[in-house]
PDB file of C-alpha atoms in Angstrom:
ATOM      1  CA  MET A   1     -26.675  57.742 -91.810  1.00 53.00           C
ATOM      2  CA  SER A   2     -26.680  55.424 -94.819  1.00 61.00           C
ATOM      3  CA  LEU A   3     -26.861  57.250 -98.135  1.00 74.00           C
ATOM      4  CA  ASP A   4     -27.006  56.087-101.728  1.00 91.00           C
ATOM      5  CA  VAL A   5     -24.077  56.749-104.048  1.00 93.00           C
ATOM      6  CA  ASP A   6     -25.715  59.705-105.784  1.00 93.00           C
ATOM      7  CA  ASN A   7     -26.320  61.446-102.460  1.00 95.00           C
ATOM      8  CA  ILE A   8     -22.763  60.856-101.307  1.00 97.00           C
ATOM      9  CA  LEU A   9     -21.461  62.214-104.617  1.00 97.00           C
ATOM     10  CA  SER A  10     -23.693  65.279-104.307  1.00 97.00           C
ATOM     11  CA  ILE A  11     -22.424  65.984-100.786  1.00 98.00           C
ATOM     12  CA  ALA A  12     -18.792  65.564-101.861  1.00 98.00           C
ATOM     13  CA  ILE A  13     -19.276  67.904-104.829  1.00 98.00           C
ATOM     14  CA  GLU A  14     -20.942  70.549-102.660  1.00 98.00           C
ATOM     15  CA  ALA A  15     -18.171  70.305-100.057  1.00 98.00           C
ATOM     16  CA  ALA A  16     -15.387  70.627-102.649  1.00 98.00           C
ATOM     17  CA  LYS A  17     -17.152  73.491-104.438  1.00 98.00           C
ATOM     18  CA  ASN A  18     -17.772  75.379-101.190  1.00 98.00           C
ATOM     19  CA  ALA A  19     -14.113  75.144-100.237  1.00 97.00           C
ATOM     20  CA  SER A  20     -12.975  76.196-103.710  1.00 97.00           C
ATOM     21  CA  LYS A  21     -15.340  79.161-103.743  1.00 97.00           C
ATOM     22  CA  TRP A  22     -14.151  80.322-100.316  1.00 96.00           C
ATOM     23  CA  LEU A  23     -10.502  79.953-101.350  1.00 96.00           C
ATOM     24  CA  ARG A  24     -11.145  82.124-104.418  1.00 95.00           C
ATOM     25  CA  GLU A  25     -12.867  84.770-102.322  1.00 94.00           C
ATOM     26  CA  VAL A  26     -10.079  85.112 -99.735  1.00 92.00           C
ATOM     27  CA  GLN A  27      -7.117  84.561-102.022  1.00 88.00           C
ATOM     28  CA  GLU A  28      -5.969  88.174-101.714  1.00 85.00           C
ATOM     29  CA  GLU A  29      -6.415  88.334 -97.925  1.00 84.00           C
ATOM     30  CA  GLU A  30      -2.968  88.016 -96.400  1.00 78.00           C
ATOM     31  CA  GLU A  31      -4.160  86.916 -92.963  1.00 74.00           C
ATOM     32  CA  TYR A  32      -5.146  83.505 -94.322  1.00 72.00           C
ATOM     33  CA  SER A  33      -1.588  82.877 -95.512  1.00 71.00           C
ATOM     34  CA  ASP A  34      -0.258  82.983 -91.939  1.00 67.00           C
ATOM     35  CA  LEU A  35       1.594  79.840 -90.903  1.00 67.00           C
ATOM     36  CA  VAL A  36      -0.103  77.401 -88.548  1.00 61.00           C
ATOM     37  CA  ARG A  37       2.491  74.637 -88.708  1.00 61.00           C
ATOM     38  CA  LEU A  38       5.872  74.210 -90.394  1.00 51.00           C
ATOM     39  CA  SER A  39       7.734  70.932 -90.864  1.00 53.00           C
ATOM     40  CA  GLU A  40      10.342  69.448 -93.181  1.00 53.00           C
ATOM     41  CA  GLU A  41       7.572  67.745 -95.136  1.00 58.00           C
ATOM     42  CA  ASP A  42       4.932  70.434 -95.405  1.00 66.00           C
ATOM     43  CA  VAL A  43       3.600  73.868 -94.519  1.00 69.00           C
ATOM     44  CA  THR A  44       0.120  74.420 -93.081  1.00 76.00           C
ATOM     45  CA  ARG A  45      -1.493  77.829 -93.374  1.00 80.00           C
ATOM     46  CA  LYS A  46      -4.772  79.240 -92.093  1.00 86.00           C
ATOM     47  CA  PHE A  47      -6.446  78.799 -95.468  1.00 89.00           C
ATOM     48  CA  ASP A  48      -5.655  75.049 -95.394  1.00 90.00           C
ATOM     49  CA  VAL A  49      -7.310  74.643 -91.995  1.00 91.00           C
ATOM     50  CA  GLU A  50     -10.362  76.720 -92.909  1.00 93.00           C
ATOM     51  CA  ALA A  51     -10.912  74.982 -96.267  1.00 95.00           C
ATOM     52  CA  GLU A  52     -10.727  71.652 -94.468  1.00 95.00           C
ATOM     53  CA  ARG A  53     -13.325  72.823 -91.912  1.00 95.00           C
ATOM     54  CA  ILE A  54     -15.666  73.950 -94.699  1.00 96.00           C
ATOM     55  CA  ILE A  55     -15.515  70.500 -96.303  1.00 97.00           C
ATOM     56  CA  ILE A  56     -16.092  68.605 -93.061  1.00 96.00           C
ATOM     57  CA  ASP A  57     -18.977  70.885 -92.047  1.00 97.00           C
ATOM     58  CA  VAL A  58     -20.945  69.882 -95.166  1.00 97.00           C
ATOM     59  CA  PHE A  59     -20.693  66.209 -94.243  1.00 97.00           C
ATOM     60  CA  ILE A  60     -21.608  66.899 -90.609  1.00 95.00           C
ATOM     61  CA  ARG A  61     -24.580  69.049 -91.667  1.00 95.00           C
ATOM     62  CA  ASP A  62     -25.920  66.138 -93.716  1.00 95.00           C
ATOM     63  CA  HIS A  63     -25.387  63.713 -90.817  1.00 93.00           C
ATOM     64  CA  VAL A  64     -22.811  61.582 -92.619  1.00 94.00           C
ATOM     65  CA  ASN A  65     -21.186  59.269 -90.080  1.00 94.00           C
ATOM     66  CA  ALA A  66     -17.580  59.270 -91.159  1.00 96.00           C
ATOM     67  CA  VAL A  67     -13.931  59.116 -90.325  1.00 97.00           C
ATOM     68  CA  PHE A  68     -12.132  62.054 -91.930  1.00 97.00           C
ATOM     69  CA  VAL A  69      -8.556  61.563 -93.086  1.00 97.00           C
ATOM     70  CA  SER A  70      -7.005  64.848 -94.083  1.00 92.00           C
ATOM     71  CA  GLU A  71      -3.675  66.440 -94.835  1.00 77.00           C
ATOM     72  CA  GLU A  72      -4.090  69.008 -92.062  1.00 76.00           C
ATOM     73  CA  LEU A  73      -6.324  67.318 -89.499  1.00 80.00           C
ATOM     74  CA  GLY A  74      -4.892  63.827 -89.616  1.00 87.00           C
ATOM     75  CA  VAL A  75      -7.706  61.472 -88.565  1.00 93.00           C
ATOM     76  CA  LYS A  76     -10.989  62.537 -86.955  1.00 91.00           C
ATOM     77  CA  SER A  77     -14.202  60.567 -86.455  1.00 91.00           C
ATOM     78  CA  THR A  78     -17.665  62.077 -86.048  1.00 85.00           C
ATOM     79  CA  SER A  79     -19.233  58.802 -84.956  1.00 84.00           C
ATOM     80  CA  GLU A  80     -18.522  55.742 -82.839  1.00 87.00           C
ATOM     81  CA  ASN A  81     -19.941  53.688 -85.712  1.00 90.00           C
ATOM     82  CA  PRO A  82     -18.701  55.365 -88.902  1.00 94.00           C
ATOM     83  CA  GLU A  83     -20.099  54.255 -92.243  1.00 96.00           C
ATOM     84  CA  TYR A  84     -17.650  56.078 -94.511  1.00 97.00           C
ATOM     85  CA  ILE A  85     -14.064  57.224 -94.771  1.00 97.00           C
ATOM     86  CA  VAL A  86     -13.689  60.690 -96.299  1.00 98.00           C
ATOM     87  CA  VAL A  87     -10.194  61.475 -97.602  1.00 98.00           C
ATOM     88  CA  ILE A  88      -9.524  65.204 -97.979  1.00 97.00           C
ATOM     89  CA  ASP A  89      -6.882  67.427 -99.469  1.00 96.00           C
ATOM     90  CA  PRO A  90      -8.222  70.927 -98.744  1.00 96.00           C
ATOM     91  CA  LEU A  91      -5.747  72.626-101.085  1.00 95.00           C
ATOM     92  CA  ASP A  92      -3.406  70.878-103.492  1.00 95.00           C
ATOM     93  CA  GLY A  93      -1.144  73.531-104.963  1.00 93.00           C
ATOM     94  CA  SER A  94      -0.670  75.768-101.922  1.00 91.00           C
ATOM     95  CA  ASN A  95       2.447  77.447-103.301  1.00 90.00           C
ATOM     96  CA  ASN A  96       0.612  78.279-106.522  1.00 94.00           C
ATOM     97  CA  TYR A  97      -2.286  79.645-104.498  1.00 94.00           C
ATOM     98  CA  VAL A  98      -0.048  81.928-102.444  1.00 91.00           C
ATOM     99  CA  ALA A  99       1.796  83.090-105.568  1.00 92.00           C
ATOM    100  CA  ASN A 100      -1.496  83.722-107.418  1.00 92.00           C
ATOM    101  CA  ILE A 101      -0.663  81.101-110.038  1.00 94.00           C
ATOM    102  CA  PRO A 102      -4.079  79.767-111.112  1.00 96.00           C
ATOM    103  CA  TYR A 103      -3.456  76.040-110.736  1.00 97.00           C
ATOM    104  CA  ALA A 104      -4.723  74.494-107.506  1.00 97.00           C
ATOM    105  CA  ALA A 105      -7.471  72.111-106.437  1.00 98.00           C
ATOM    106  CA  VAL A 106      -9.580  70.718-103.612  1.00 98.00           C
ATOM    107  CA  SER A 107      -9.955  66.935-103.438  1.00 98.00           C
ATOM    108  CA  VAL A 108     -12.509  64.717-101.688  1.00 98.00           C
ATOM    109  CA  ALA A 109     -12.577  60.915-101.939  1.00 98.00           C
ATOM    110  CA  ILE A 110     -14.937  58.494-100.181  1.00 98.00           C
ATOM    111  CA  SER A 111     -14.965  54.815 -99.340  1.00 97.00           C
ATOM    112  CA  LYS A 112     -17.142  52.618 -97.170  1.00 97.00           C
ATOM    113  CA  PHE A 113     -15.674  52.305 -93.706  1.00 96.00           C
ATOM    114  CA  ARG A 114     -13.562  49.297 -92.878  1.00 94.00           C
ATOM    115  CA  ARG A 115     -10.574  49.142 -90.584  1.00 92.00           C
ATOM    116  CA  ASN A 116      -8.129  48.168 -93.325  1.00 95.00           C
ATOM    117  CA  ALA A 117      -9.584  50.285 -96.147  1.00 97.00           C
ATOM    118  CA  THR A 118      -7.258  51.113 -99.048  1.00 97.00           C
ATOM    119  CA  LEU A 119      -7.175  53.332-102.107  1.00 97.00           C
ATOM    120  CA  ASN A 120      -8.859  50.493-103.971  1.00 97.00           C
ATOM    121  CA  ASP A 121     -11.974  50.897-101.775  1.00 97.00           C
ATOM    122  CA  ILE A 122     -12.674  54.469-102.871  1.00 98.00           C
ATOM    123  CA  PHE A 123     -15.950  54.623-104.794  1.00 98.00           C
ATOM    124  CA  VAL A 124     -16.426  58.399-105.159  1.00 98.00           C
ATOM    125  CA  GLY A 125     -13.767  60.919-106.130  1.00 98.00           C
ATOM    126  CA  VAL A 126     -14.166  64.678-106.610  1.00 98.00           C
ATOM    127  CA  VAL A 127     -11.561  67.249-107.659  1.00 98.00           C
ATOM    128  CA  SER A 128     -12.583  70.912-107.779  1.00 98.00           C
ATOM    129  CA  GLU A 129     -10.423  73.572-109.399  1.00 98.00           C
ATOM    130  CA  VAL A 130      -9.895  76.585-107.169  1.00 97.00           C
ATOM    131  CA  PHE A 131      -9.318  79.256-109.804  1.00 96.00           C
ATOM    132  CA  ARG A 132     -11.904  78.016-112.304  1.00 94.00           C
ATOM    133  CA  ASP A 133     -15.429  76.781-111.744  1.00 92.00           C
ATOM    134  CA  ASN A 134     -14.596  73.267-112.967  1.00 96.00           C
ATOM    135  CA  ILE A 135     -15.511  70.097-111.122  1.00 98.00           C
ATOM    136  CA  TYR A 136     -14.224  66.619-111.982  1.00 98.00           C
ATOM    137  CA  TYR A 137     -15.713  63.499-110.469  1.00 98.00           C
ATOM    138  CA  ALA A 138     -16.132  59.759-110.784  1.00 98.00           C
ATOM    139  CA  ILE A 139     -18.208  56.949-109.323  1.00 97.00           C
ATOM    140  CA  LYS A 140     -16.481  53.595-109.344  1.00 97.00           C
ATOM    141  CA  GLY A 141     -17.703  51.599-112.318  1.00 96.00           C
ATOM    142  CA  HIS A 142     -19.655  54.514-113.818  1.00 96.00           C
ATOM    143  CA  GLY A 143     -17.089  56.638-115.628  1.00 96.00           C
ATOM    144  CA  ALA A 144     -15.412  60.005-115.145  1.00 98.00           C
ATOM    145  CA  TYR A 145     -16.981  63.421-115.679  1.00 98.00           C
ATOM    146  CA  GLU A 146     -16.164  67.106-116.005  1.00 97.00           C
ATOM    147  CA  ASN A 147     -19.053  69.428-115.160  1.00 96.00           C
ATOM    148  CA  GLN A 148     -21.631  66.654-115.744  1.00 92.00           C
ATOM    149  CA  VAL A 149     -20.175  65.738-119.151  1.00 95.00           C
ATOM    150  CA  LYS A 150     -18.076  62.644-119.825  1.00 95.00           C
ATOM    151  CA  LEU A 151     -14.388  63.428-119.496  1.00 94.00           C
ATOM    152  CA  LYS A 152     -12.827  63.858-122.932  1.00 88.00           C
ATOM    153  CA  LYS A 153      -9.611  64.909-124.619  1.00 85.00           C
ATOM    154  CA  PRO A 154      -9.332  68.608-125.542  1.00 85.00           C
ATOM    155  CA  ARG A 155      -9.637  69.287-129.261  1.00 80.00           C
ATOM    156  CA  ASN A 156      -6.597  69.954-131.443  1.00 73.00           C
ATOM    157  CA  ILE A 157      -4.141  69.559-128.590  1.00 76.00           C
ATOM    158  CA  GLY A 158      -1.426  67.916-130.658  1.00 74.00           C
ATOM    159  CA  LYS A 159       1.272  65.880-128.941  1.00 77.00           C
ATOM    160  CA  PRO A 160       0.403  65.294-125.260  1.00 77.00           C
ATOM    161  CA  PHE A 161       2.426  66.877-122.486  1.00 87.00           C
ATOM    162  CA  ILE A 162       4.480  64.992-119.938  1.00 92.00           C
ATOM    163  CA  LEU A 163       3.921  66.331-116.430  1.00 93.00           C
ATOM    164  CA  GLY A 164       6.392  65.780-113.620  1.00 91.00           C
ATOM    165  CA  TYR A 165       8.719  67.097-110.967  1.00 85.00           C
ATOM    166  CA  LEU A 166      12.422  67.656-111.527  1.00 74.00           C
ATOM    167  CA  ASN A 167      14.472  66.240-108.713  1.00 76.00           C
ATOM    168  CA  TYR A 168      17.685  64.265-109.181  1.00 71.00           C
ATOM    169  CA  GLU A 169      16.224  60.881-110.084  1.00 68.00           C
ATOM    170  CA  SER A 170      13.344  62.150-112.209  1.00 78.00           C
ATOM    171  CA  TYR A 171      15.705  64.445-114.142  1.00 82.00           C
ATOM    172  CA  ASP A 172      17.671  61.362-115.201  1.00 85.00           C
ATOM    173  CA  VAL A 173      14.422  59.594-116.135  1.00 89.00           C
ATOM    174  CA  PHE A 174      13.289  62.506-118.299  1.00 88.00           C
ATOM    175  CA  LYS A 175      16.664  62.543-120.067  1.00 87.00           C
ATOM    176  CA  GLU A 176      16.248  58.844-120.870  1.00 87.00           C
ATOM    177  CA  LEU A 177      12.674  59.421-122.046  1.00 88.00           C
ATOM    178  CA  GLU A 178      13.923  62.060-124.465  1.00 88.00           C
ATOM    179  CA  LYS A 179      16.225  59.474-126.037  1.00 87.00           C
ATOM    180  CA  ILE A 180      13.157  57.342-126.806  1.00 84.00           C
ATOM    181  CA  PHE A 181      10.532  59.969-127.645  1.00 82.00           C
ATOM    182  CA  GLY A 182      12.697  62.813-128.896  1.00 83.00           C
ATOM    183  CA  PRO A 183      12.004  66.354-127.617  1.00 83.00           C
ATOM    184  CA  PHE A 184       8.734  66.529-125.684  1.00 85.00           C
ATOM    185  CA  LYS A 185       6.654  69.129-123.836  1.00 87.00           C
ATOM    186  CA  LEU A 186       7.563  68.843-120.149  1.00 88.00           C
ATOM    187  CA  ARG A 187       5.551  70.764-117.550  1.00 90.00           C
ATOM    188  CA  SER A 188       5.895  70.949-113.765  1.00 91.00           C
ATOM    189  CA  LEU A 189       2.678  72.643-112.685  1.00 93.00           C
ATOM    190  CA  GLY A 190       2.464  72.160-108.920  1.00 92.00           C
ATOM    191  CA  SER A 191      -0.785  70.319-108.209  1.00 96.00           C
ATOM    192  CA  ALA A 192      -0.594  66.525-108.400  1.00 96.00           C
ATOM    193  CA  SER A 193      -4.364  66.027-108.372  1.00 97.00           C
ATOM    194  CA  LEU A 194      -4.892  68.374-111.321  1.00 97.00           C
ATOM    195  CA  ASP A 195      -1.906  66.879-113.128  1.00 97.00           C
ATOM    196  CA  ILE A 196      -3.543  63.452-112.893  1.00 98.00           C
ATOM    197  CA  ILE A 197      -6.858  64.922-114.074  1.00 98.00           C
ATOM    198  CA  TYR A 198      -5.180  66.249-117.217  1.00 96.00           C
ATOM    199  CA  VAL A 199      -3.671  62.815-117.791  1.00 96.00           C
ATOM    200  CA  ALA A 200      -7.161  61.347-117.398  1.00 97.00           C
ATOM    201  CA  LYS A 201      -8.328  63.800-120.083  1.00 95.00           C
ATOM    202  CA  SER A 202      -5.385  62.748-122.314  1.00 94.00           C
ATOM    203  CA  ALA A 203      -4.199  66.348-122.447  1.00 93.00           C
ATOM    204  CA  ALA A 204      -1.052  64.878-120.906  1.00 94.00           C
ATOM    205  CA  GLY A 205       0.221  61.399-121.617  1.00 94.00           C
ATOM    206  CA  LEU A 206       2.159  60.890-118.393  1.00 95.00           C
ATOM    207  CA  PHE A 207       2.491  62.319-114.896  1.00 96.00           C
ATOM    208  CA  LEU A 208       5.636  61.244-113.070  1.00 95.00           C
ATOM    209  CA  ASP A 209       6.618  62.082-109.485  1.00 93.00           C
ATOM    210  CA  LEU A 210       9.606  60.296-107.950  1.00 90.00           C
ATOM    211  CA  ARG A 211      10.304  62.741-105.092  1.00 86.00           C
ATOM    212  CA  SER A 212       9.056  60.458-102.291  1.00 84.00           C
ATOM    213  CA  LYS A 213       6.768  63.263-101.064  1.00 87.00           C
ATOM    214  CA  LEU A 214       3.300  62.414-102.387  1.00 91.00           C
ATOM    215  CA  ARG A 215       0.685  61.094 -99.966  1.00 93.00           C
ATOM    216  CA  ASN A 216      -2.565  59.213-100.345  1.00 96.00           C
ATOM    217  CA  VAL A 217      -4.627  62.329 -99.564  1.00 96.00           C
ATOM    218  CA  ASP A 218      -2.985  64.192-102.475  1.00 95.00           C
ATOM    219  CA  VAL A 219      -4.158  61.775-105.149  1.00 97.00           C
ATOM    220  CA  ALA A 220      -6.959  59.575-103.757  1.00 98.00           C
ATOM    221  CA  ALA A 221      -9.789  61.276-105.655  1.00 98.00           C
ATOM    222  CA  ALA A 222      -7.814  61.910-108.852  1.00 98.00           C
ATOM    223  CA  LEU A 223      -6.706  58.272-109.108  1.00 98.00           C
ATOM    224  CA  LEU A 224     -10.315  57.071-109.210  1.00 98.00           C
ATOM    225  CA  ILE A 225     -11.108  59.631-111.917  1.00 98.00           C
ATOM    226  CA  LEU A 226      -8.070  58.482-113.906  1.00 98.00           C
ATOM    227  CA  LYS A 227      -9.070  54.835-113.623  1.00 98.00           C
ATOM    228  CA  GLU A 228     -12.656  55.548-114.640  1.00 98.00           C
ATOM    229  CA  ALA A 229     -11.345  57.446-117.675  1.00 97.00           C
ATOM    230  CA  GLY A 230      -9.406  54.350-118.768  1.00 97.00           C
ATOM    231  CA  GLY A 231      -5.994  55.452-117.539  1.00 97.00           C
ATOM    232  CA  LYS A 232      -3.651  53.663-115.180  1.00 97.00           C
ATOM    233  CA  ALA A 233      -1.405  54.561-112.252  1.00 97.00           C
ATOM    234  CA  LYS A 234       1.340  52.781-110.342  1.00 96.00           C
ATOM    235  CA  SER A 235       4.019  53.336-107.751  1.00 94.00           C
ATOM    236  CA  TYR A 236       7.530  51.991-108.175  1.00 91.00           C
ATOM    237  CA  HIS A 237       7.827  51.416-104.422  1.00 89.00           C
ATOM    238  CA  LEU A 238       4.547  49.706-103.468  1.00 92.00           C
ATOM    239  CA  ASN A 239       1.179  48.473-104.695  1.00 94.00           C
ATOM    240  CA  LEU A 240      -1.062  51.550-104.968  1.00 94.00           C
ATOM    241  CA  ALA A 241      -4.251  49.515-104.589  1.00 92.00           C
ATOM    242  CA  ASN A 242      -3.081  48.359-101.157  1.00 94.00           C
ATOM    243  CA  VAL A 243      -2.167  51.796 -99.775  1.00 96.00           C
ATOM    244  CA  SER A 244      -4.147  52.464 -96.590  1.00 97.00           C
ATOM    245  CA  ILE A 245      -6.586  55.376 -96.422  1.00 97.00           C
ATOM    246  CA  CYS A 246      -7.104  55.003 -92.671  1.00 96.00           C
ATOM    247  CA  ASN A 247      -4.213  57.395 -92.043  1.00 95.00           C
ATOM    248  CA  VAL A 248      -2.162  59.876 -94.032  1.00 94.00           C
ATOM    249  CA  GLU A 249       0.342  57.632 -95.828  1.00 93.00           C
ATOM    250  CA  LYS A 250       3.209  58.284 -98.221  1.00 92.00           C
ATOM    251  CA  ILE A 251       3.106  56.621-101.623  1.00 91.00           C
ATOM    252  CA  LEU A 252       6.705  57.636-102.462  1.00 86.00           C
ATOM    253  CA  SER A 253       6.450  57.512-106.255  1.00 90.00           C
ATOM    254  CA  ILE A 254       3.752  57.575-108.893  1.00 94.00           C
ATOM    255  CA  ALA A 255       3.418  57.239-112.634  1.00 96.00           C
ATOM    256  CA  ALA A 256      -0.010  58.017-114.085  1.00 97.00           C
ATOM    257  CA  PHE A 257      -0.658  57.114-117.725  1.00 97.00           C
ATOM    258  CA  SER A 258      -3.464  58.247-119.996  1.00 96.00           C
ATOM    259  CA  LYS A 259      -5.523  55.527-121.643  1.00 95.00           C
ATOM    260  CA  GLU A 260      -3.457  55.772-124.829  1.00 92.00           C
ATOM    261  CA  TRP A 261      -0.080  55.942-123.110  1.00 94.00           C
ATOM    262  CA  SER A 262      -0.781  53.049-120.757  1.00 94.00           C
ATOM    263  CA  VAL A 263      -1.106  50.802-123.794  1.00 93.00           C
ATOM    264  CA  ARG A 264       1.743  52.217-125.865  1.00 91.00           C
ATOM    265  CA  TYR A 265       4.415  53.428-123.452  1.00 92.00           C
ATOM    266  CA  GLU A 266       3.914  52.004-119.951  1.00 94.00           C
ATOM    267  CA  GLU A 267       6.526  49.260-120.398  1.00 95.00           C
ATOM    268  CA  THR A 268       9.033  51.746-121.836  1.00 93.00           C
ATOM    269  CA  VAL A 269       8.602  54.155-118.926  1.00 93.00           C
ATOM    270  CA  ASP A 270       8.780  51.297-116.408  1.00 94.00           C
ATOM    271  CA  ASN A 271      12.046  50.062-117.885  1.00 93.00           C
ATOM    272  CA  ILE A 272      13.597  53.533-117.787  1.00 91.00           C
ATOM    273  CA  VAL A 273      12.507  54.253-114.209  1.00 91.00           C
ATOM    274  CA  ASN A 274      13.696  50.871-112.959  1.00 88.00           C
ATOM    275  CA  LYS A 275      16.997  51.313-114.797  1.00 85.00           C
ATOM    276  CA  VAL A 276      17.616  54.701-113.164  1.00 82.00           C
ATOM    277  CA  PHE A 277      16.671  53.431-109.685  1.00 74.00           C
ATOM    278  CA  LYS A 278      18.934  50.424-110.103  1.00 64.00           C
ATOM    279  CA  ARG A 279      21.800  52.656-111.212  1.00 56.00           C
ATOM    280  CA  LYS A 280      21.464  54.690-108.011  1.00 52.00           C
TER     281      LYS A 280
END
């Protein structure tokens, strides 16, 4: 079923909101934290599977012919002739969710179907906060929004945060950054999609993850929102724009810059990261 962009956005928002609402409602119910699958890379729990089902059901209800690419499901098609690819992360920040730390999100990103579709083909991105009734979204070429208002920097925030994850290589990078910037506010908050949203809002200047764990489904929606807000993202291992969305794919590393930081500090951060990688 062919739909215009506004309809697709509306469906994606409803799907993300429904999943977020359900996750809030069952957050205290222990049965949904039971393990479904455990691997070296990830843990899948019942709430992941159910949130994913809730999202997909909205698209099926509205007769959207799509291939679904999801963290839990892998790849599933509802049609022999799909028109869209829907990229889903049903819960980004699972450990926070289990620990009742209010920082987690549901992400839905959409592109037109083609057999070699990439992150660059995504034209709708939606990120819904689980613990707050906030929805962030973007349409390619039409800007980024928070709750129907243009995305904007919080008032009186002062010096922006740097968000990132502290493994061996990134720890060395942050030490080098401190030599350039002096002491800065470093946060490791546990939800990559929300971290990138706060960079898009310029509440944070930089999000840096060098752990080789991030996947396309984790950041697909947030990256479009960042780009539409004027920010910029890159990987130090590959070209982000060319990363496939036809399967769950690793992106290995990511640096996301706010609009201001991409102009002022991108080259500095690039030089430091490349220096540390080369030293290893």
